[in-house]
C-alpha cells in the first residue's frame, strides 16, 4: 500500500492524476478510513512532495513548533514562538490565514505595519538560525501535495476525515524539519471539533502519526467555549499578545503558553520536566527576553518595532486610535459573577464587523474587534461594561441584541477552571 500511496502523491503533484482520479481516492479514504501505517506513509509522502527544511546537527534537536486547531482569541502562537526562542529553542513557525469565525496568526501579525510574512525556505532557515524564530506563511515549495488535495477535499465535502486532516496538518509541520511538536486541539462550541471525543480522536491520530515519523509530539485538549484572553480581532489580539510578552497577559492565555512551552522544552531536553519548562517560559515573559525576541523578529521581517515601545504608540501603530473607528460598550443588566461568555457569538459579531473572512480571498479590517472587560469568575455590577466593540460602521441592532445574550451571570460565586482538559501522548 505504501508504494501505492507514494505513487498517488507523486501523481497529485506532477499532474499525471486527473482531478476525478484524486477525488475518487479521497472519497474512498473519507468513507473507509486509512490504517495508521498508511496514514504515516501518506503524511511522509506529502511532506516529501516539496522542500523540507534541514538543520545543522548543532541545532537540529532544538527545532520545535506548535499547531492549534483554531479558536476565538487564540493568540498563543504569537506569544509562545518568541518565548521558546528566548529559552534557547528554534521555531520556524509556518501558519495560515483565518477563515470563518476563527482568526489566523498571519492575519494578526499583518496588523504590525510593514511586517512581511512571505519568506522563502532559505530565508526562514537563515532567520531561525540567527534569531531563533520566524513566523511566516506557507511557501509554494513546501508540501505542494496538500494544496491540491485540500482544494479538492474542500469542493467535494471530504474535509472532515481524521486521516486526511492528520496528513494535511502533520505533513506541513514535518516539512519544517521539527524535532518536537505540540498540538493544541480545541473542543467546544467555538472549536473546529465541538465534541471532546472527536477532538481526542483527532489528537490521538496526529500524535501517533507524528511520533511514527520521528517527531516527538504531544497534544493538549483545551476548551474553546469562551474566547481565549480578552481580545478578539487582529490588531487587538496583537496588542494583548504584546501585553502577555511583557508579563501582563490574562491568566488563561498565559497558562496555555507556559504549559505548551514547558512540554516543548522538556521534549527538546532543555528542561527536566514540563513544570520546569513552564517556569522557564514564565520567566522569559517576566524578564523581557521573550519580548526582545519578538522585537528582533518583527524588525527582521520588516515590521515597525517602535510600536512595541509603549501601549499608546502600539495602539496608534495598529490603527486602534483610528479616528474613524467607533466604540460601543455593552453593559451588565444585573449584578452577578460571570459564568459564561459565548465565544461563538462574540466571533460572529466580529466577523460581521469585518474582522474575518467569510470566504477565502475576502478583505479583512484588522482594526475592528472586541475587548472583553471581564472573564469567567469575575464579578460584575449592573450597568458596568463587560465588552467594548471597536467597529467602523454602526453595529446592527439585531447583532447587539444577540451579543447581550452572550454573557451569563450567576448569583453564586464562579471559580474559573483551567482550559486544559487532557494531555495526549
Ligand atoms: N487544517 C489543515 O491544514 N488541514 C486540514 O485538513 C484541516 C485543518
Coordinates of C-alpha atoms and ligand atoms in Angstrom, one line a residue:
X1 CA 0.0 0.0 0.0
X2 CA 2.8 2.4 0.9
X3 CA 4.2 2.3 -2.7
X4 CA 0.7 2.9 -4.0
X5 CA 0.4 5.9 -1.7
X6 CA 3.7 7.3 -2.9
X7 CA 2.6 6.9 -6.5
X8 CA -0.7 8.6 -5.7
X9 CA 1.1 11.6 -4.1
X10 CA 3.5 11.8 -7.0
X11 CA 0.5 11.8 -9.4
X12 CA -1.1 14.6 -7.4
X13 CA 2.0 16.8 -7.6
X14 CA 3.1 16.1 -11.2
X15 CA -0.4 16.3 -12.6
X16 CA -0.4 12.8 -14.0
X17 CA -3.6 12.1 -12.0
X18 CA -6.8 13.9 -13.0
X19 CA -9.0 15.6 -10.5
X20 CA -11.5 12.8 -10.8
X21 CA -8.9 10.2 -10.0
X22 CA -7.7 12.1 -6.9
X23 CA -11.3 12.7 -5.8
X24 CA -12.1 9.0 -6.2
X25 CA -9.2 8.2 -3.8
X26 CA -10.1 11.0 -1.3
X27 CA -13.7 9.7 -1.2
X28 CA -12.5 6.2 -0.6
X29 CA -10.5 7.4 2.4
X30 CA -13.3 9.6 3.6
X31 CA -15.7 6.7 3.6
X32 CA -13.4 3.8 4.6
X33 CA -10.7 5.4 6.6
X34 CA -7.0 4.6 6.5
X35 CA -4.8 2.4 8.7
X36 CA -2.2 4.2 10.9
X37 CA 0.6 2.7 8.8
X38 CA -0.9 4.1 5.6
X39 CA -1.6 7.4 7.2
X40 CA 2.1 7.7 8.2
X41 CA 3.1 6.7 4.6
X42 CA 0.7 9.3 3.2
X43 CA 1.9 12.0 5.5
X44 CA 5.6 11.2 4.7
X45 CA 4.9 11.3 1.0
X46 CA 3.1 14.6 1.3
X47 CA 6.0 16.1 3.4
X48 CA 8.4 14.9 0.8
X49 CA 6.3 16.3 -2.1
X50 CA 8.2 19.6 -1.8
X51 CA 11.1 21.2 0.1
X52 CA 11.8 20.0 3.6
X53 CA 13.8 22.4 5.9
X54 CA 17.1 20.9 7.0
X55 CA 19.0 22.0 10.1
X56 CA 22.7 21.6 11.1
X57 CA 23.4 18.9 13.7
X58 CA 24.2 21.5 16.4
X59 CA 20.6 22.8 16.4
X60 CA 18.5 20.0 14.8
X61 CA 17.3 18.7 18.1
X62 CA 16.2 22.2 19.2
X63 CA 13.8 22.9 16.3
X64 CA 10.2 22.8 17.5
X65 CA 6.8 24.2 16.7
X66 CA 3.1 24.1 17.8
X67 CA -0.1 23.8 15.9
X68 CA -3.6 24.9 17.1
X69 CA -6.8 23.7 15.5
X70 CA -8.0 27.2 16.0
X71 CA -10.3 29.2 18.2
X72 CA -11.6 32.6 19.1
X73 CA -9.0 35.0 20.6
X74 CA -6.3 32.3 20.2
X75 CA -3.1 34.2 20.1
X76 CA -0.9 31.6 21.9
X77 CA 1.4 31.2 18.9
X78 CA 2.3 34.9 18.8
X79 CA 3.5 34.8 22.5
X80 CA 4.8 31.2 22.5
X81 CA 7.2 31.3 19.5
X82 CA 9.4 34.2 20.8
X83 CA 9.2 32.8 24.4
X84 CA 10.6 29.5 23.1
X85 CA 13.3 31.3 21.2
X86 CA 14.2 33.2 24.4
X87 CA 14.6 29.8 26.2
X88 CA 17.0 28.5 23.6
X89 CA 14.7 26.7 21.1
X90 CA 14.4 27.3 17.4
X91 CA 11.0 28.0 15.9
X92 CA 10.3 28.0 12.2
X93 CA 6.6 28.7 12.6
X94 CA 4.6 28.5 9.4
X95 CA 1.0 29.5 9.9
X96 CA -2.2 30.1 8.0
X97 CA -4.8 32.8 7.5
X98 CA -8.1 32.8 9.2
X99 CA -11.4 31.6 7.7
X100 CA -14.8 31.8 9.2
X101 CA -15.2 32.5 12.9
X102 CA -11.5 31.6 13.8
X103 CA -8.7 34.0 13.2
X104 CA -5.3 33.2 11.7
X105 CA -1.9 34.0 13.1
X106 CA -0.8 35.6 9.7
X107 CA -3.7 38.0 9.7
X108 CA -3.0 39.0 13.3
X109 CA 0.7 39.6 12.6
X110 CA -0.3 41.6 9.4
X111 CA -1.6 44.3 11.7
X112 CA 2.0 45.3 12.5
X113 CA 2.9 48.0 10.0
X114 CA 5.5 46.8 7.4
X115 CA 5.8 43.2 8.7
X116 CA 6.1 40.7 5.9
X117 CA 5.2 37.0 6.4
X118 CA 6.4 36.0 2.9
X119 CA 9.8 34.2 3.2
X120 CA 11.5 31.5 1.1
X121 CA 12.6 28.3 2.8
X122 CA 16.2 29.6 2.7
X123 CA 15.2 32.9 4.3
X124 CA 13.2 31.1 7.0
X125 CA 16.2 28.9 7.7
X126 CA 18.6 31.8 7.9
X127 CA 16.4 33.9 10.2
X128 CA 15.8 30.9 12.6
X129 CA 19.5 30.2 12.7
X130 CA 20.2 33.8 13.5
X131 CA 17.3 34.9 15.8
X132 CA 15.7 31.6 16.9
X133 CA 12.3 32.4 15.4
X134 CA 10.4 33.2 12.2
X135 CA 6.6 33.5 11.8
X136 CA 5.7 33.2 8.2
X137 CA 3.2 31.9 5.7
X138 CA 3.2 28.7 3.7
X139 CA 5.6 28.9 0.7
X140 CA 4.8 27.3 -2.7
X141 CA 7.8 25.0 -2.2
X142 CA 6.5 23.3 1.0
X143 CA 4.1 20.4 0.7
X144 CA 2.6 21.2 -2.7
X145 CA 0.6 17.9 -2.5
X146 CA -1.5 19.4 0.3
X147 CA -2.6 22.4 -1.8
X148 CA -4.2 20.3 -4.5
X149 CA -5.6 17.7 -2.1
X150 CA -7.0 20.3 0.2
X151 CA -8.7 22.2 -2.6
X152 CA -10.3 19.0 -3.9
X153 CA -11.4 18.0 -0.4
X154 CA -12.9 21.4 0.0
X155 CA -15.1 21.2 -3.1
X156 CA -16.1 17.5 -2.6
X157 CA -17.2 17.6 1.1
X158 CA -14.3 15.3 2.2
X159 CA -12.6 17.8 4.6
X160 CA -13.9 16.1 7.8
X161 CA -11.8 12.9 7.7
X162 CA -9.4 12.1 10.5
X163 CA -6.6 10.6 8.3
X164 CA -6.9 13.4 5.7
X165 CA -6.8 16.1 8.4
X166 CA -4.0 14.4 10.1
X167 CA -1.9 14.1 7.0
X168 CA -2.6 17.6 5.9
X169 CA -1.6 19.2 9.3
X170 CA 1.3 16.9 10.2
X171 CA 2.9 16.9 6.7
X172 CA 3.2 20.7 6.8
X173 CA 4.7 20.7 10.3
X174 CA 7.0 17.9 9.5
X175 CA 8.3 19.8 6.4
X176 CA 9.7 22.3 8.9
X177 CA 12.2 19.7 9.9
X178 CA 11.0 19.6 13.5
X179 CA 12.4 17.6 16.4
X180 CA 9.3 18.2 18.6
X181 CA 5.8 19.4 18.1
X182 CA 2.9 20.3 20.5
X183 CA -0.7 20.2 19.2
X184 CA -3.4 22.4 20.8
X185 CA -6.5 20.5 19.9
X186 CA -9.6 22.6 20.9
X187 CA -13.1 21.4 21.6
X188 CA -16.3 23.3 22.5
X189 CA -18.9 25.4 20.8
X190 CA -16.4 27.7 19.0
X191 CA -13.9 25.0 18.1
X192 CA -13.5 23.1 14.8
X193 CA -14.3 19.9 16.8
X194 CA -17.3 20.7 19.1
X195 CA -17.3 17.3 20.9
X196 CA -14.4 16.4 23.2
X197 CA -14.4 12.8 21.9
X198 CA -13.9 13.9 18.3
X199 CA -11.1 16.3 19.4
X200 CA -9.5 13.4 21.3
X201 CA -9.7 11.1 18.3
X202 CA -8.0 13.7 16.0
X203 CA -5.4 14.4 18.7
X204 CA -4.6 10.7 19.1
X205 CA -4.3 10.3 15.3
X206 CA -2.0 13.3 14.9
X207 CA 0.2 12.3 17.9
X208 CA 0.6 8.7 16.7
X209 CA 1.4 9.7 13.1
X210 CA 3.8 12.5 14.0
X211 CA 5.6 10.2 16.5
X212 CA 5.6 7.5 14.0
X213 CA 7.5 9.9 11.7
X214 CA 10.1 10.6 14.3
X215 CA 8.8 14.0 15.6
X216 CA 8.4 13.9 19.3
X217 CA 4.7 15.0 19.7
X218 CA 2.2 15.5 22.4
X219 CA -1.3 17.1 22.3
X220 CA -3.2 19.2 24.8
X221 CA -7.0 19.1 24.6
X222 CA -8.2 22.6 25.5
X223 CA -11.7 24.1 25.9
X224 CA -13.0 26.7 23.4
X225 CA -16.3 27.7 24.8
X226 CA -15.2 31.2 25.8
X227 CA -12.8 33.5 23.9
X228 CA -9.1 32.9 25.0
X229 CA -7.9 36.0 26.8
X230 CA -9.9 39.3 26.4
X231 CA -9.1 40.5 22.9
X232 CA -10.8 39.2 19.7
X233 CA -9.8 40.8 16.4
X234 CA -6.5 41.0 14.7
X235 CA -4.8 44.2 15.9
X236 CA -6.4 43.9 19.3
X237 CA -5.0 40.4 19.7
X238 CA -1.5 41.6 18.8
X239 CA -1.9 44.2 21.5
X240 CA -2.9 41.6 24.0
X241 CA 0.0 39.3 22.9
X242 CA 2.5 42.1 23.5
X243 CA 1.0 42.7 26.9
X244 CA 1.5 39.0 27.6
X245 CA 5.0 39.2 26.3
X246 CA 5.5 41.9 28.9
X247 CA 4.2 39.6 31.7
X248 CA 0.8 41.3 31.9
X249 CA -1.4 38.9 30.0
X250 CA -4.6 37.2 31.0
X251 CA -4.2 34.1 33.1
X252 CA -5.9 31.7 30.7
X253 CA -3.6 32.7 27.8
X254 CA -0.5 32.7 29.9
X255 CA -1.4 29.2 31.2
X256 CA -1.6 27.7 27.7
X257 CA 1.6 29.5 26.6
X258 CA 3.5 28.2 29.7
X259 CA 2.2 24.6 29.5
X260 CA 2.8 24.2 25.8
X261 CA 6.2 25.8 26.0
X262 CA 7.1 23.6 29.0
X263 CA 6.2 20.5 27.1
X264 CA 8.4 21.5 24.2
X265 CA 11.3 22.5 26.4
X266 CA 11.0 19.1 28.1
X267 CA 10.8 17.2 24.7
X268 CA 13.9 19.0 23.4
X269 CA 15.8 18.2 26.6
X270 CA 16.3 21.8 27.8
X271 CA 14.1 21.3 30.9
X272 CA 13.9 18.2 33.2
X273 CA 10.1 18.2 33.2
X274 CA 7.1 20.1 31.9
X275 CA 6.8 22.2 35.2
X276 CA 10.4 23.4 35.0
X277 CA 9.9 24.2 31.3
X278 CA 6.7 26.1 32.1
X279 CA 8.6 28.2 34.7
X280 CA 11.3 29.0 32.1
X281 CA 8.7 30.3 29.7
X282 CA 7.1 32.2 32.6
X283 CA 10.4 33.8 33.4
X284 CA 11.0 34.8 29.8
X285 CA 7.7 36.7 29.9
X286 CA 8.6 38.4 33.1
X287 CA 12.3 39.4 32.3
X288 CA 11.7 40.9 28.9
X289 CA 13.7 38.2 27.0
X290 CA 10.6 36.9 25.1
X291 CA 9.6 40.4 24.1
X292 CA 13.1 41.1 22.9
X293 CA 13.0 38.0 20.7
X294 CA 9.6 39.2 19.3
X295 CA 11.1 42.7 18.7
X296 CA 14.0 41.3 16.7
X297 CA 11.7 39.0 14.7
X298 CA 9.4 42.0 13.9
X299 CA 12.5 44.0 12.7
X300 CA 13.9 41.2 10.7
X301 CA 10.6 40.7 8.9
X302 CA 10.4 44.5 8.0
X303 CA 7.9 45.4 10.7
X304 CA 7.9 48.7 12.6
X305 CA 9.2 47.6 16.1
X306 CA 8.7 51.1 17.5
X307 CA 5.1 50.1 18.0
X308 CA 6.3 47.8 20.8
X309 CA 7.7 50.6 22.9
X310 CA 4.6 51.8 24.6
X311 CA 1.0 50.8 24.8
X312 CA -0.3 54.1 23.4
X313 CA 2.1 54.1 20.4
X314 CA 1.3 50.4 19.9
X315 CA -2.4 51.2 19.7
X316 CA -1.8 54.1 17.3
X317 CA 0.5 52.0 15.2
X318 CA -2.1 49.3 15.0
X319 CA -4.8 51.7 14.0
X320 CA -6.7 51.3 17.2
X321 CA -6.8 55.0 17.5
X322 CA -8.1 55.4 14.0
X323 CA -10.3 58.4 14.3
X324 CA -12.9 56.7 12.1
X325 CA -13.3 53.7 14.4
X326 CA -16.4 53.8 16.6
X327 CA -16.7 52.1 20.0
X328 CA -19.8 50.6 21.7
X329 CA -19.9 49.4 25.3
X330 CA -22.3 46.7 26.3
X331 CA -23.2 46.7 30.0
X332 CA -24.4 44.2 32.5
X333 CA -28.2 44.1 33.0
X334 CA -27.8 42.8 36.6
X335 CA -25.2 42.1 39.3
X336 CA -23.5 38.7 39.3
X337 CA -20.5 36.5 38.7
X338 CA -19.6 35.8 35.1
X339 CA -20.4 32.2 34.5
X340 CA -20.1 32.1 30.7
X341 CA -19.3 34.3 27.6
X342 CA -20.2 32.6 24.4
X343 CA -17.2 32.7 22.1
X344 CA -19.2 31.8 19.0
X345 CA -21.5 34.9 19.5
X346 CA -18.5 37.2 20.0
X347 CA -16.7 35.7 17.0
X348 CA -19.7 36.0 14.7
X349 CA -20.2 39.7 15.8
X350 CA -16.6 40.4 15.0
X351 CA -16.9 38.6 11.7
X352 CA -19.9 40.7 10.9
X353 CA -17.9 43.9 11.7
X354 CA -15.3 42.8 9.1
X355 CA -12.6 41.2 11.4
X356 CA -12.6 37.9 9.5
X357 CA -13.2 36.3 6.1
X358 CA -16.5 34.6 5.3
X359 CA -14.8 33.3 2.1
X360 CA -11.2 32.8 1.1
X361 CA -10.0 36.0 -0.6
X362 CA -12.3 38.4 1.4
X363 CA -10.6 41.6 2.6
X364 CA -10.4 42.0 6.3
X365 CA -10.4 45.0 8.6
X366 CA -7.6 44.4 11.0
X367 CA -8.5 47.2 13.4
X368 CA -12.1 46.1 14.4
X369 CA -12.9 43.6 17.1
X370 CA -13.9 43.3 20.7
X371 CA -12.3 43.6 24.1
X372 CA -13.9 41.7 27.0
X373 CA -13.7 43.7 30.2
X374 CA -14.3 40.5 32.2
X375 CA -13.7 36.8 32.1
X376 CA -15.4 33.8 33.7
X377 CA -15.2 34.2 37.5
X378 CA -15.1 38.0 37.6
X379 CA -17.8 40.0 39.4
X380 CA -19.9 42.5 37.5
X381 CA -22.3 45.1 38.9
X382 CA -25.4 46.2 37.0
X383 CA -24.5 48.9 34.4
X384 CA -20.8 48.0 34.3
X385 CA -19.4 47.4 30.8
X386 CA -18.5 43.8 30.0
X387 CA -17.4 44.2 26.4
X388 CA -16.2 47.1 24.2
X389 CA -16.7 46.7 20.4
X390 CA -14.4 48.6 18.0
X391 CA -16.2 49.0 14.7
X392 CA -16.2 51.0 11.5
X393 CA -19.9 51.1 10.7
X394 CA -22.9 51.1 13.0
X395 CA -23.5 47.6 14.6
X396 CA -26.9 46.3 13.5
X397 CA -29.4 46.3 16.4
X398 CA -30.0 42.6 16.0
X399 CA -26.3 41.9 16.4
X400 CA -26.3 43.9 19.6
X401 CA -29.4 42.0 20.8
X402 CA -27.6 38.7 20.2
X403 CA -24.5 39.9 21.9
X404 CA -26.4 40.9 25.0
X405 CA -27.3 37.2 25.3
X406 CA -23.7 36.1 25.1
X407 CA -23.0 36.7 28.7
X408 CA -24.4 34.5 31.5
X409 CA -24.2 35.8 35.1
X410 CA -24.7 33.7 38.3
X411 CA -25.8 34.7 41.7
X412 CA -23.3 32.2 43.1
X413 CA -19.6 32.8 43.1
X414 CA -17.9 31.2 40.0
X415 CA -14.4 29.7 40.1
X416 CA -12.5 29.8 36.8
X417 CA -11.2 26.4 35.7
X418 CA -8.1 25.5 33.7
X419 CA -8.7 25.4 29.9
X420 CA -6.6 22.2 29.7
X421 CA -8.8 19.2 29.8
X422 CA -6.3 16.4 29.0
X423 CA -2.9 15.7 27.6
X424 CA -2.4 13.0 25.0
X425 CA 1.0 11.5 24.4
Ligands
LIG1 N1 -6.1 22.4 8.7 C1 -5.3 21.9 7.7 O1 -4.2 22.4 7.4 N2 -5.8 20.9 7.0 C2 -6.9 20.3 7.3 O2 -7.3 19.3 6.7 C3 -7.7 20.8 8.4 C4 -7.2 21.9 9.0

